[in-house]
Amino acid sequence: MSIRIAVIGTGIMGWAHARIVAEDMPGAELKVVCDADFSKARRVADELGASDVSTDASTIAAREDVDAVIIASPDATHPTLCLETIRHRKFILCEKPLAPDVKGCLEVIEAETAAGRRLVQVGFMRRFDPSYVEMKSELREGVVGSALMLHCVHRNVSAPPDFKGFMAVSNSAPHEFDIARYVLDTDIAAISVFQPKGFDAKTVAPIFMVVETTGGQLVNIEVNNNAGYGYDVRGELVGAAGSITLAAPIHTRVNADLASFERYPVDWIPRFADAYRLQNKAWLRAVQTGSWHPDAASCWDGYWASLVAEAGVKALETKSRVQLNAVERPPIYA
Ligand SMILES: NC(=O)c1ccc[n+]([C@@H]2O[C@H](COP(=O)([O-])OP(=O)(O)OC[C@H]3O[C@@H](n4cnc5c(N)ncnc54)[C@H](O)[C@@H]3O)[C@@H](O)[C@H]2O)c1
């Protein structure tokens, strides 16, 4: 029997999720697409063949013709929609962040804990990206010895008009915080945030973070939301006996005008196309079998990303190193 899926939010991410459900997830059916803007939902439904369209996200979880829900509406809607869906004991793939703040994450954790089982996967899709997966498995196999440092770079072409400076930490960097925890298999102890001098104060400035893990490794993260030239995510893990560098999925190399070059994607969708697809398929398997993929990000991982982000924003504002204090991990996330 097909798993009937509702996608809430049909913007950039919701459209991408709906397309994966409709075209790349055998065993799943795109049942409902929901957007506060009817015309957007209608367009996606018509393009991808969804059976129904809704503008009221609060009614989705209760529908008898919906088995599982993908939440891709704005950040602020995530905790309420998760709580409602958990109340109906349905599986959720919630785009990152789990909630816009730590308090919201803890509320979802509390509801999931009360439900007695994991129902939520958070959309930290890099955990399914073949380059990060390979980096982690090479590290586990001891190819470069023990991990010492992780260098991360996250660059966008340009920040959206409503993007504020602190969002480099709270909105972009959580992917880096999560992937550092995932690859290094450790938690985070402290964060410091720096900004270079000389940037245009009217634009969103680059941010340079130093994250200390509980295992003693150092992670440096550059986020530049106005890099201009393309969407570019880089990573290098430095071990005691070598290093592992991420390779982006490049399919062609252009030779022209006395030059040889590769093109950058304009945004994250092409760079992480495989990761989104593999993430969603793993989630579908969890919905079908009740058993989670070991790499799937849980609410606990969502909580950690928000915890580091909140500490990072404080570090940016106070220009000081901020230590992290996590709550005790509930047993369902062991
Ligand atoms: N995993 C990733 O790589 C990644 C990348 C980008 C964004 N995101 C996250 O995905 C989510 C969506 O981001 P986006 O870039 O697609 O945004 P978007 O602005 O393109 O789309 C959001 C959509 O939600 C709709 N919407 C707003 N309020 C709603 C409500 N109450 N109910 C139903 N629909 C509502 C809007 O009309 C819009 O169509 C955000 O939480 C964002 O942080 C994740």
XYZ file of C-alpha atoms and ligand atoms in Angstrom:
378
model
C 0.000 0.000 0.000
C 1.289 3.475 -0.912
C 2.225 5.920 1.832
C 0.073 9.004 1.271
C 2.174 12.112 1.804
C 1.237 15.750 2.354
C 3.788 18.480 1.643
C 3.267 21.723 3.577
C 4.844 24.765 1.919
C 5.431 24.803 -1.818
C 8.269 27.315 -2.069
C 11.796 26.346 -3.140
C 12.118 23.447 -0.699
C 8.498 22.275 -0.688
C 8.465 22.125 -4.478
C 11.718 20.124 -4.424
C 10.308 17.693 -1.826
C 7.005 17.334 -3.698
C 8.891 16.554 -6.895
C 10.982 13.861 -5.175
C 7.810 12.307 -3.700
C 6.020 12.344 -7.058
C 8.899 11.205 -9.237
C 11.498 9.435 -7.151
C 9.906 7.644 -4.213
C 8.294 4.364 -5.280
C 5.827 3.380 -2.565
C 4.821 6.989 -1.875
C 1.961 9.028 -3.256
C 1.821 12.829 -3.345
C -1.638 13.166 -1.810
C -1.881 16.816 -0.746
C 0.147 19.931 -1.325
C -0.556 22.772 1.056
C 0.509 26.398 0.889
C -0.898 29.534 2.471
C -0.805 30.871 -1.092
C -3.392 28.836 -3.024
C -1.966 29.629 -6.466
C 1.452 28.219 -5.486
C -0.067 25.003 -4.141
C -2.288 24.672 -7.220
C 0.668 25.113 -9.575
C 2.736 22.436 -7.812
C -0.250 20.064 -7.609
C -0.963 20.476 -11.328
C 2.680 20.003 -12.268
C 3.227 16.926 -10.109
C -0.207 15.315 -10.057
C -1.139 15.713 -6.381
C -4.721 14.642 -5.659
C -5.634 17.606 -3.481
C -4.675 21.158 -2.577
C -5.055 22.928 0.774
C -4.309 26.357 2.200
C -4.769 25.374 5.854
C -1.719 23.609 7.265
C -3.361 23.152 10.671
C -5.836 20.616 9.216
C -3.311 18.397 7.399
C -2.203 16.087 10.221
C -5.786 15.079 11.082
C -6.691 14.020 7.533
C -7.489 10.331 7.229
C -6.114 10.255 3.697
C -2.656 11.459 4.855
C -0.164 9.003 6.391
C 2.921 11.195 6.707
C 3.838 14.869 6.410
C 6.742 16.844 4.966
C 7.005 20.308 6.516
C 8.674 22.856 4.235
C 6.887 26.033 5.299
C 8.812 28.884 7.012
C 10.864 28.163 10.146
C 8.358 29.723 12.564
C 5.641 27.227 11.531
C 7.754 24.108 12.221
C 7.174 23.475 15.955
C 3.382 23.960 15.854
C 3.017 21.721 12.805
C 5.307 19.085 14.344
C 3.319 19.099 17.589
C 0.029 18.718 15.726
C 1.384 15.875 13.577
C 2.946 14.082 16.551
C -0.460 14.338 18.287
C -1.848 12.278 15.402
C 1.083 9.819 15.652
C 2.150 10.422 12.055
C 5.687 10.501 10.689
C 7.232 13.861 9.815
C 10.107 15.033 7.674
C 10.619 18.556 8.980
C 12.876 20.948 7.108
C 15.626 22.414 9.205
C 15.454 24.072 11.686
C 13.268 21.911 13.891
C 12.225 25.188 15.513
C 13.526 28.753 15.328
C 14.822 28.540 18.907
C 15.979 26.016 21.503
C 12.746 26.378 23.495
C 10.699 25.305 20.461
C 12.992 22.309 19.867
C 12.568 21.194 23.470
C 8.779 21.407 23.147
C 8.872 19.066 20.143
C 11.274 16.724 21.985
C 8.910 16.679 24.955
C 5.934 15.787 22.718
C 7.885 13.072 20.907
C 9.108 11.658 24.206
C 5.533 11.622 25.513
C 4.456 9.809 22.325
C 7.035 7.181 23.301
C 8.717 6.899 19.912
C 10.610 8.880 17.303
C 8.273 10.295 14.667
C 10.349 13.207 13.325
C 13.304 13.330 10.954
C 14.895 16.770 10.608
C 15.969 17.801 7.095
C 19.719 17.866 7.649
C 20.173 16.249 4.257
C 23.971 16.561 4.140
C 24.054 13.384 6.252
C 22.966 11.608 3.045
C 25.252 13.519 0.678
C 27.682 10.972 -0.817
C 30.701 13.233 -0.252
C 30.070 13.691 3.484
C 29.057 10.031 3.892
C 32.363 8.987 2.305
C 34.307 11.456 4.460
C 32.782 9.910 7.584
C 33.348 6.326 6.485
C 37.025 7.007 5.521
C 37.501 8.549 8.947
C 35.848 5.587 10.676
C 38.058 3.180 8.764
C 41.106 5.011 10.084
C 42.434 6.069 6.670
C 43.627 9.485 7.940
C 44.083 8.607 11.593
C 42.182 10.415 14.313
C 40.322 13.611 13.426
C 41.984 16.858 14.480
C 40.288 19.644 12.527
C 37.415 20.237 10.129
C 37.460 23.233 7.775
C 34.034 24.213 6.455
C 33.079 26.840 3.876
C 29.506 27.812 3.021
C 29.025 30.479 0.337
C 25.870 31.716 -1.369
C 25.590 33.965 -4.417
C 23.697 36.654 -2.510
C 21.596 36.951 0.635
C 17.822 37.373 0.171
C 16.590 40.948 0.823
C 15.112 40.112 4.252
C 18.237 38.232 5.442
C 19.846 39.831 8.543
C 23.513 39.579 9.550
C 22.978 37.238 12.512
C 21.146 34.791 10.203
C 24.511 33.699 8.785
C 24.859 31.977 12.168
C 21.223 31.110 12.914
C 20.045 30.161 9.413
C 23.006 29.120 7.213
C 25.502 27.698 9.695
C 23.223 25.068 11.326
C 23.953 22.760 8.375
C 27.662 23.074 9.274
C 27.041 22.574 13.003
C 25.072 19.418 12.279
C 27.516 17.986 9.770
C 30.431 18.591 12.153
C 28.614 16.596 14.862
C 27.743 13.885 12.311
C 31.172 13.481 10.679
C 33.189 13.770 13.890
C 30.652 11.836 15.959
C 30.930 14.272 18.818
C 29.049 17.102 20.484
C 30.029 20.730 20.674
C 31.542 22.425 23.701
C 31.976 26.084 22.720
C 31.737 28.584 19.875
C 33.472 31.857 19.024
C 32.400 34.089 16.144
C 34.499 36.666 14.290
C 33.903 39.064 11.411
C 36.548 40.529 9.142
C 37.034 44.283 8.923
C 36.432 46.051 5.642
C 33.078 44.647 4.524
C 30.222 46.867 3.390
C 28.206 47.460 6.585
C 24.968 47.666 4.578
C 25.267 44.069 3.370
C 25.218 40.737 5.230
C 28.853 40.308 6.218
C 30.918 37.134 6.160
C 31.234 35.287 9.442
C 34.120 33.156 10.660
C 33.400 30.731 13.487
C 35.586 28.526 15.608
C 33.746 25.613 17.134
C 35.357 23.428 19.800
C 34.033 19.900 20.046
C 33.679 17.905 23.257
C 36.171 15.477 21.703
C 38.776 18.289 21.499
C 38.721 18.806 17.716
C 38.573 22.288 16.190
C 36.071 23.192 13.477
C 36.320 26.457 11.596
C 33.344 27.611 9.565
C 33.238 30.441 7.055
C 29.759 31.553 6.041
C 29.607 34.136 3.266
C 26.054 34.783 2.103
C 27.172 37.377 -0.464
C 30.032 35.531 -2.137
C 28.774 36.623 -5.564
C 30.211 33.869 -7.738
C 28.053 30.797 -6.951
C 26.786 28.329 -4.354
C 29.898 26.728 -2.950
C 30.189 24.322 -0.025
C 33.630 23.038 0.864
C 35.000 20.848 3.576
C 38.315 19.337 4.571
C 38.809 16.974 7.446
C 42.341 16.973 8.778
C 43.411 13.808 10.544
C 46.649 12.839 12.277
C 47.778 10.938 9.151
C 46.184 12.760 6.210
C 43.177 14.750 5.121
C 39.886 14.186 3.278
C 38.479 16.894 1.007
C 34.878 16.991 -0.215
C 34.370 16.879 -3.976
C 31.215 18.537 -5.302
C 29.243 16.579 -7.923
C 30.622 18.172 -11.102
C 29.515 16.536 -14.351
C 31.303 18.638 -16.955
C 34.364 20.750 -17.486
C 34.261 23.533 -20.088
C 37.246 24.254 -22.302
C 36.867 27.547 -24.158
C 38.546 30.883 -24.790
C 41.988 29.654 -23.711
C 40.560 28.492 -20.380
C 39.275 25.361 -18.696
C 36.639 25.711 -15.994
C 33.753 24.149 -14.047
C 30.512 26.006 -13.308
C 29.046 26.598 -9.849
C 25.356 25.920 -9.164
C 23.237 28.967 -8.421
C 21.865 27.455 -5.197
C 21.803 24.360 -2.968
C 19.271 22.315 -4.942
C 21.665 20.999 -7.650
C 24.611 20.671 -5.229
C 22.617 18.502 -2.825
C 20.169 16.860 -5.271
C 21.369 13.356 -4.372
C 21.308 14.153 -0.666
C 17.664 15.350 -0.735
C 16.600 12.297 -2.736
C 18.454 9.797 -0.512
C 17.250 11.561 2.651
C 13.613 11.374 1.545
C 13.907 7.723 0.533
C 15.434 6.861 3.917
C 12.563 8.700 5.618
C 10.017 6.781 3.528
C 11.622 3.510 4.618
C 11.241 4.619 8.247
C 7.559 5.408 7.634
C 7.075 1.982 6.030
C 9.047 -0.065 8.536
C 9.049 2.040 11.722
C 12.826 1.720 11.830
C 15.021 4.809 11.409
C 18.058 5.091 9.143
C 21.088 5.357 11.445
C 22.180 8.627 9.797
C 18.759 10.319 9.910
C 18.765 13.537 11.961
C 16.463 13.239 14.961
C 14.848 15.956 17.063
C 17.891 15.610 19.323
C 20.127 16.574 16.397
C 17.718 19.414 15.571
C 17.967 20.594 19.172
C 21.771 20.529 19.047
C 21.932 22.553 15.846
C 19.664 25.198 17.387
C 21.628 25.133 20.651
C 24.900 25.861 18.822
C 23.176 28.490 16.648
C 21.767 30.321 19.665
C 25.166 30.250 21.357
C 26.743 31.458 18.091
C 24.413 34.448 17.851
C 25.286 35.302 21.465
C 28.996 34.949 20.670
C 28.562 37.283 17.686
C 26.713 39.887 19.737
C 29.010 39.759 22.765
C 32.237 39.142 20.821
C 33.072 36.410 23.305
C 33.530 32.636 23.419
C 30.269 30.990 24.509
C 30.189 27.592 26.196
C 27.293 25.227 25.555
C 25.140 23.570 28.181
C 22.867 20.877 26.789
C 19.981 19.237 28.603
C 20.246 15.526 29.279
C 19.558 13.360 26.240
C 16.147 11.639 26.514
C 16.445 7.823 26.196
C 14.441 7.658 22.924
C 17.425 9.357 21.199
C 20.025 6.969 22.612
N 17.553 21.711 3.884
C 17.925 22.726 3.149
O 18.926 22.664 2.439
C 17.126 23.989 3.134
C 17.420 24.994 2.202
C 16.622 26.116 2.186
C 15.584 26.285 3.086
N 15.364 25.306 4.004
C 14.242 25.426 4.964
O 13.050 25.032 4.281
C 11.940 25.806 4.699
C 11.290 26.464 3.485
O 12.243 27.280 2.859
P 12.035 27.795 1.354
O 13.355 28.330 0.929
O 11.366 26.783 0.547
O 11.045 29.034 1.614
P 10.036 29.700 0.574
O 9.795 31.063 1.123
O 10.527 29.542 -0.814
O 8.708 28.815 0.725
C 7.923 28.798 1.865
C 6.495 28.529 1.420
O 5.674 28.342 2.564
C 4.435 29.021 2.353
N 3.838 29.289 3.656
C 4.067 30.324 4.508
N 3.348 30.166 5.636
C 2.663 29.001 5.497
C 1.755 28.298 6.319
N 1.413 28.746 7.533
N 1.219 27.154 5.848
C 1.530 26.684 4.620
N 2.401 27.315 3.796
C 2.963 28.446 4.234
C 4.806 30.256 1.565
O 3.682 30.756 0.851
C 5.875 29.695 0.635
O 5.333 29.197 -0.572
C 12.477 26.789 5.726
O 12.251 26.299 7.015
C 13.964 26.841 5.445
O 14.755 27.170 6.572
C 16.090 24.167 4.046
